[in-house]
Amino acid sequence: MSCSSPSQREEAAGERRNMTLVVGYALSPKKVDSFITPSLLNHAQTHGVRLIPIDLSLPLLNQGPPFHCILHKLSHPTWESQLAEFSSRYPTLPIIDPPRAVRRLHDRLSMLQVVSHLHLPDSDSAPCSFGIPDQIPVLNTTHFQNLLDNCDVEYPVIAKPSASNGTAKSHQMYLVFNLEGLRKLGSELEPPFVLQQFVNHGGVVFKVYVVGDHVHCVRRDSLPDYDSDNNLGLLPFSQISNLAGGDRGMGEARAAMPPERLVSDLAGGLRDALELNLFNFDLIRDNRKSKGGTDHYQIIDINYFPGYAKMPNYEAVFTDFLLRHLLHRHNPPPTEEV
């Protein structure tokens, strides 16, 4: 067992407080513009964190350390191969977040499966339940034709491409109201995709942002409620806002926020199950099942490394996250004095 004098421990603590933690980031140009703002760089630098870009034209191994951490949102094979090689050389250097964990959120066919296995602490306050919408994976054209032949779909449903990788194609979504609409979908969207049950939820979605241990929930305008007997057929999401009329946005102002305990527990459970630090999830209140004072919520989507710049005071939140994450590794508990 090692020991150190109080003066030695204070000197070491002072060195750690004065050290600059270097975070190399690898992000798309669009993500750099929206996230790596002058306000974030200045706030981080003031608190001992220096954010520097990784040169993607050079091998990663030629650029570090001095990195104390790598922050990224890239998913192409060449980059992931470089990350794996870098981790092999520097196994203790943290990568936020591991590509294998991020990859799970790139597939809508399996993205929400983890929710079914969450076990949250019991709470007596504001009793409520949670889950995910019913989903039908459509893997190929044969599977799609079987759906058309058997009419085994409860409408309306949302058609989402299985890939959730931030591309324009991954945002090509449709609201399907009946069999006629489903037939039309066949000429608009190629498999694989998922048909997710649409439920009325008051036109409001709760977006929950997670940054390590920090959780922030906001209300946002969402798809309006629909009557079950409408005959709209098929609607691309781009047309839905045009049909909402003057009430668009009124639900957001009226909707009560979900219980804080539920939001916090869901965020923590997903963080542990997904092994991710940076993500957000979309939560809705299911009007069909929210009865008798008990609300039922559904998680309908999970996204990696979302637009944090929209979050209040995100510069301080993110800097604090980096400090906690890195100092935990570089600042082990003091040895026991003997």
XYZ file of C-alpha atoms in Angstrom:
338
model
C 0.000 0.000 0.000
C 1.450 3.360 -1.007
C 1.100 6.560 0.926
C 1.798 10.217 0.393
C 2.048 13.288 2.561
C -0.684 15.957 2.631
C 1.629 18.408 0.863
C 2.356 15.903 -1.922
C -1.334 15.212 -2.433
C -2.144 18.946 -2.534
C 0.657 19.536 -5.046
C -0.619 16.719 -7.282
C -4.180 18.029 -7.037
C -2.958 21.480 -8.020
C -1.182 20.071 -11.064
C -4.357 18.315 -12.136
C -6.379 21.495 -11.704
C -3.885 23.439 -13.827
C -3.496 20.874 -16.606
C -5.155 21.427 -19.965
C -7.197 18.506 -21.211
C -6.963 18.148 -24.989
C -10.029 16.776 -26.788
C -9.625 15.943 -30.458
C -12.888 16.030 -32.400
C -13.845 14.401 -35.703
C -17.159 15.751 -36.946
C -18.777 16.537 -40.278
C -18.451 20.149 -41.469
C -22.159 20.698 -40.773
C -21.764 19.376 -37.221
C -18.701 21.543 -36.645
C -20.622 24.648 -37.719
C -23.544 23.933 -35.393
C -21.693 22.534 -32.381
C -18.094 23.768 -32.219
C -19.088 27.377 -31.717
C -16.798 30.172 -30.481
C -18.827 30.265 -27.247
C -18.157 26.548 -26.628
C -14.443 26.854 -27.470
C -14.039 29.870 -25.185
C -15.964 28.367 -22.278
C -14.095 25.082 -22.529
C -10.700 26.803 -22.784
C -11.498 28.908 -19.699
C -12.103 25.692 -17.752
C -9.013 23.848 -18.938
C -10.417 21.943 -21.920
C -8.965 22.529 -25.370
C -11.018 21.310 -28.338
C -8.945 20.775 -31.487
C -9.978 19.321 -34.879
C -8.605 15.986 -36.032
C -7.171 16.161 -39.548
C -9.099 13.488 -41.443
C -6.618 13.636 -44.328
C -3.891 12.192 -42.089
C -3.712 8.844 -40.256
C -5.108 9.202 -36.751
C -2.070 7.482 -35.237
C 0.106 10.317 -36.551
C -1.856 12.884 -34.545
C -1.938 11.702 -30.963
C -1.496 11.733 -28.123
C -1.428 14.687 -26.897
C -5.126 13.847 -27.035
C -6.686 13.000 -23.698
C -9.936 12.040 -25.435
C -11.481 11.664 -28.887
C -14.951 13.044 -29.602
C -16.535 11.962 -32.876
C -19.639 11.508 -34.967
C -18.342 9.715 -38.047
C -19.327 6.216 -39.078
C -17.591 5.300 -42.324
C -15.433 2.123 -42.294
C -12.098 3.888 -42.838
C -12.604 6.088 -39.789
C -13.776 3.214 -37.615
C -10.726 1.189 -38.680
C -8.455 4.064 -37.653
C -10.231 4.361 -34.316
C -9.753 0.640 -33.672
C -6.046 0.910 -34.481
C -5.716 3.986 -32.267
C -7.486 2.246 -29.370
C -5.161 -0.717 -29.721
C -2.165 1.610 -29.370
C -3.721 3.717 -26.569
C -6.218 1.415 -24.807
C -6.827 3.759 -21.843
C -7.642 6.827 -23.933
C -11.433 7.354 -23.941
C -13.382 7.550 -27.194
C -16.779 9.233 -26.974
C -18.582 7.129 -27.934
C -17.451 3.620 -29.012
C -18.446 2.959 -32.656
C -19.932 -0.452 -31.804
C -22.362 1.267 -29.397
C -23.195 4.105 -31.794
C -23.858 1.627 -34.602
C -26.929 0.271 -32.791
C -28.695 3.596 -33.258
C -28.129 3.505 -37.010
C -30.730 0.770 -37.453
C -34.377 1.580 -36.751
C -35.285 -2.094 -36.997
C -33.445 -2.781 -33.739
C -32.943 0.666 -32.219
C -35.793 0.467 -29.713
C -35.359 -3.168 -28.657
C -33.300 -2.120 -25.664
C -36.306 -0.235 -24.205
C -38.167 -3.497 -23.641
C -35.409 -4.661 -21.299
C -35.224 -1.546 -19.132
C -36.026 -2.033 -15.451
C -36.556 1.309 -13.764
C -36.642 1.956 -10.003
C -40.117 1.901 -8.488
C -41.624 5.305 -7.861
C -44.772 6.197 -5.939
C -44.987 9.674 -7.434
C -47.014 10.285 -10.615
C -47.702 6.641 -11.525
C -47.084 5.972 -15.194
C -45.889 3.309 -17.600
C -43.661 3.300 -20.666
C -42.949 1.224 -23.738
C -42.471 1.460 -27.494
C -44.957 1.460 -30.383
C -45.759 -1.787 -32.167
C -43.435 -2.146 -35.143
C -43.416 -4.255 -38.298
C -40.034 -4.671 -39.997
C -40.216 -4.783 -43.790
C -36.976 -6.386 -44.893
C -37.574 -6.903 -48.624
C -40.145 -6.655 -51.397
C -41.462 -10.168 -50.736
C -42.220 -9.269 -47.124
C -43.917 -6.069 -48.269
C -46.096 -7.958 -50.735
C -47.150 -10.354 -47.955
C -48.323 -7.365 -45.907
C -50.402 -6.125 -48.833
C -51.915 -9.552 -49.413
C -52.763 -10.238 -45.764
C -53.844 -6.687 -44.791
C -52.307 -7.342 -41.378
C -51.626 -3.706 -40.482
C -53.362 -1.493 -37.913
C -53.513 2.023 -39.383
C -52.217 4.656 -39.260
C -48.530 3.750 -39.299
C -45.346 5.715 -39.858
C -42.996 4.322 -42.503
C -39.335 4.960 -41.643
C -36.232 3.812 -43.527
C -34.306 1.277 -41.480
C -31.116 3.327 -41.802
C -30.887 6.168 -39.308
C -27.558 7.698 -40.270
C -28.352 11.377 -40.761
C -28.567 11.223 -44.572
C -31.422 12.801 -46.523
C -32.734 9.335 -47.390
C -32.922 8.349 -43.709
C -35.361 11.237 -43.134
C -37.689 10.130 -45.954
C -40.737 9.250 -43.828
C -44.429 8.783 -44.564
C -47.693 8.571 -42.661
C -49.807 5.693 -44.003
C -53.553 5.772 -43.272
C -54.979 2.769 -45.094
C -54.295 -0.072 -47.516
C -54.428 2.266 -50.495
C -51.720 4.390 -48.869
C -49.627 1.311 -48.170
C -49.809 0.320 -51.837
C -48.622 3.806 -52.833
C -45.765 3.524 -50.337
C -44.321 0.678 -52.425
C -43.420 3.137 -55.186
C -42.007 5.746 -52.790
C -39.874 3.838 -50.286
C -37.649 0.841 -50.884
C -37.142 -1.833 -48.208
C -35.726 -2.258 -45.703
C -37.967 -0.003 -43.637
C -40.082 -0.213 -40.509
C -43.791 0.443 -40.054
C -44.239 2.017 -36.634
C -47.707 2.276 -35.096
C -48.899 5.890 -34.947
C -50.883 6.894 -31.872
C -52.516 10.190 -31.063
C -50.362 12.080 -28.572
C -51.723 15.610 -28.478
C -49.410 16.928 -31.190
C -46.495 17.130 -28.739
C -43.219 15.239 -28.484
C -40.868 15.500 -25.506
C -37.247 15.562 -26.585
C -34.892 14.356 -23.865
C -31.237 15.334 -24.273
C -28.623 13.291 -22.439
C -25.025 14.428 -21.869
C -23.463 11.932 -19.492
C -25.338 12.410 -16.212
C -27.043 15.617 -17.371
C -30.636 15.286 -18.614
C -32.723 18.033 -20.201
C -36.312 17.620 -21.433
C -38.147 20.060 -23.737
C -41.560 20.140 -25.433
C -41.687 20.291 -29.202
C -44.421 20.427 -31.810
C -45.179 17.026 -33.343
C -47.579 15.304 -35.740
C -51.209 16.299 -35.095
C -53.832 13.829 -33.922
C -55.901 12.107 -36.584
C -59.367 10.542 -36.696
C -59.381 6.836 -37.442
C -61.846 7.259 -40.334
C -59.823 9.679 -42.493
C -58.977 8.703 -46.062
C -55.780 10.633 -46.689
C -54.010 7.529 -47.965
C -50.316 8.391 -47.873
C -48.661 11.583 -46.694
C -44.939 12.416 -46.748
C -43.878 14.197 -43.584
C -43.091 17.318 -45.604
C -46.831 17.780 -46.315
C -48.181 17.136 -42.836
C -47.456 20.615 -41.446
C -49.539 22.120 -44.267
C -52.602 20.183 -43.068
C -52.326 21.017 -39.395
C -53.934 24.437 -39.720
C -53.917 27.183 -37.112
C -53.767 24.849 -34.126
C -50.218 23.816 -34.980
C -48.096 24.470 -31.908
C -51.000 24.998 -29.487
C -50.593 21.507 -28.010
C -47.009 22.272 -27.098
C -48.095 25.212 -24.960
C -50.801 23.208 -23.160
C -49.075 19.845 -22.667
C -47.861 18.978 -19.191
C -44.271 17.807 -18.951
C -43.711 14.120 -18.142
C -42.702 13.320 -14.542
C -39.124 14.376 -13.906
C -38.384 11.082 -12.169
C -39.534 9.085 -15.210
C -37.433 11.168 -17.595
C -34.354 10.859 -15.387
C -34.778 7.099 -14.905
C -35.335 6.488 -18.612
C -32.275 8.547 -19.494
C -30.101 6.689 -16.995
C -31.434 3.297 -18.038
C -30.833 3.987 -21.717
C -27.369 5.414 -21.024
C -26.327 2.216 -19.272
C -28.021 -0.166 -21.704
C -26.755 1.587 -24.827
C -23.309 2.325 -23.344
C -23.552 5.832 -24.752
C -22.992 9.262 -23.235
C -24.368 11.504 -25.973
C -27.873 10.963 -27.318
C -31.456 12.119 -27.179
C -34.739 10.248 -27.315
C -38.237 11.229 -28.347
C -40.997 10.555 -25.842
C -44.755 10.867 -26.430
C -47.785 10.503 -24.174
C -50.030 7.808 -25.652
C -53.597 9.171 -25.487
C -55.096 5.689 -25.978
C -53.549 4.219 -22.827
C -53.313 7.310 -20.605
C -56.467 6.934 -18.552
C -57.634 7.094 -14.957
C -54.762 9.294 -13.800
C -52.087 6.922 -15.127
C -50.102 8.165 -18.108
C -48.497 5.852 -20.635
C -45.434 7.079 -22.514
C -43.738 5.688 -25.585
C -40.160 6.101 -26.767
C -40.384 6.439 -30.536
C -36.841 7.333 -31.600
C -33.259 7.570 -30.293
C -30.565 9.705 -31.937
C -26.830 9.849 -31.381
C -25.047 13.172 -30.695
C -28.050 15.442 -31.478
C -28.121 19.223 -31.874
C -26.978 20.200 -28.388
C -26.509 23.840 -29.352
C -30.309 24.173 -29.063
C -30.064 23.239 -25.385
C -29.839 26.141 -22.885
C -26.334 26.743 -21.543
C -24.993 23.816 -23.566
C -21.442 25.181 -23.412
C -21.293 24.757 -19.630
C -23.109 21.413 -19.700
C -20.770 19.918 -22.274
C -17.614 21.298 -20.709
C -18.645 19.929 -17.327
C -19.304 16.540 -18.922
C -15.835 16.449 -20.488
C -14.184 17.481 -17.225
C -16.043 14.860 -15.202
C -15.386 12.163 -17.806
C -11.679 12.910 -18.163
C -10.744 13.830 -14.605
C -12.330 10.587 -13.419
C -9.679 8.808 -15.475
C -6.787 11.162 -14.812
C -7.622 11.785 -11.157
C -7.976 8.425 -9.346
C -9.072 8.410 -5.706
C -6.227 9.316 -3.309
C -4.343 6.404 -1.838
C -5.142 5.495 1.699
C -2.851 7.111 4.270
C -1.061 4.778 6.662
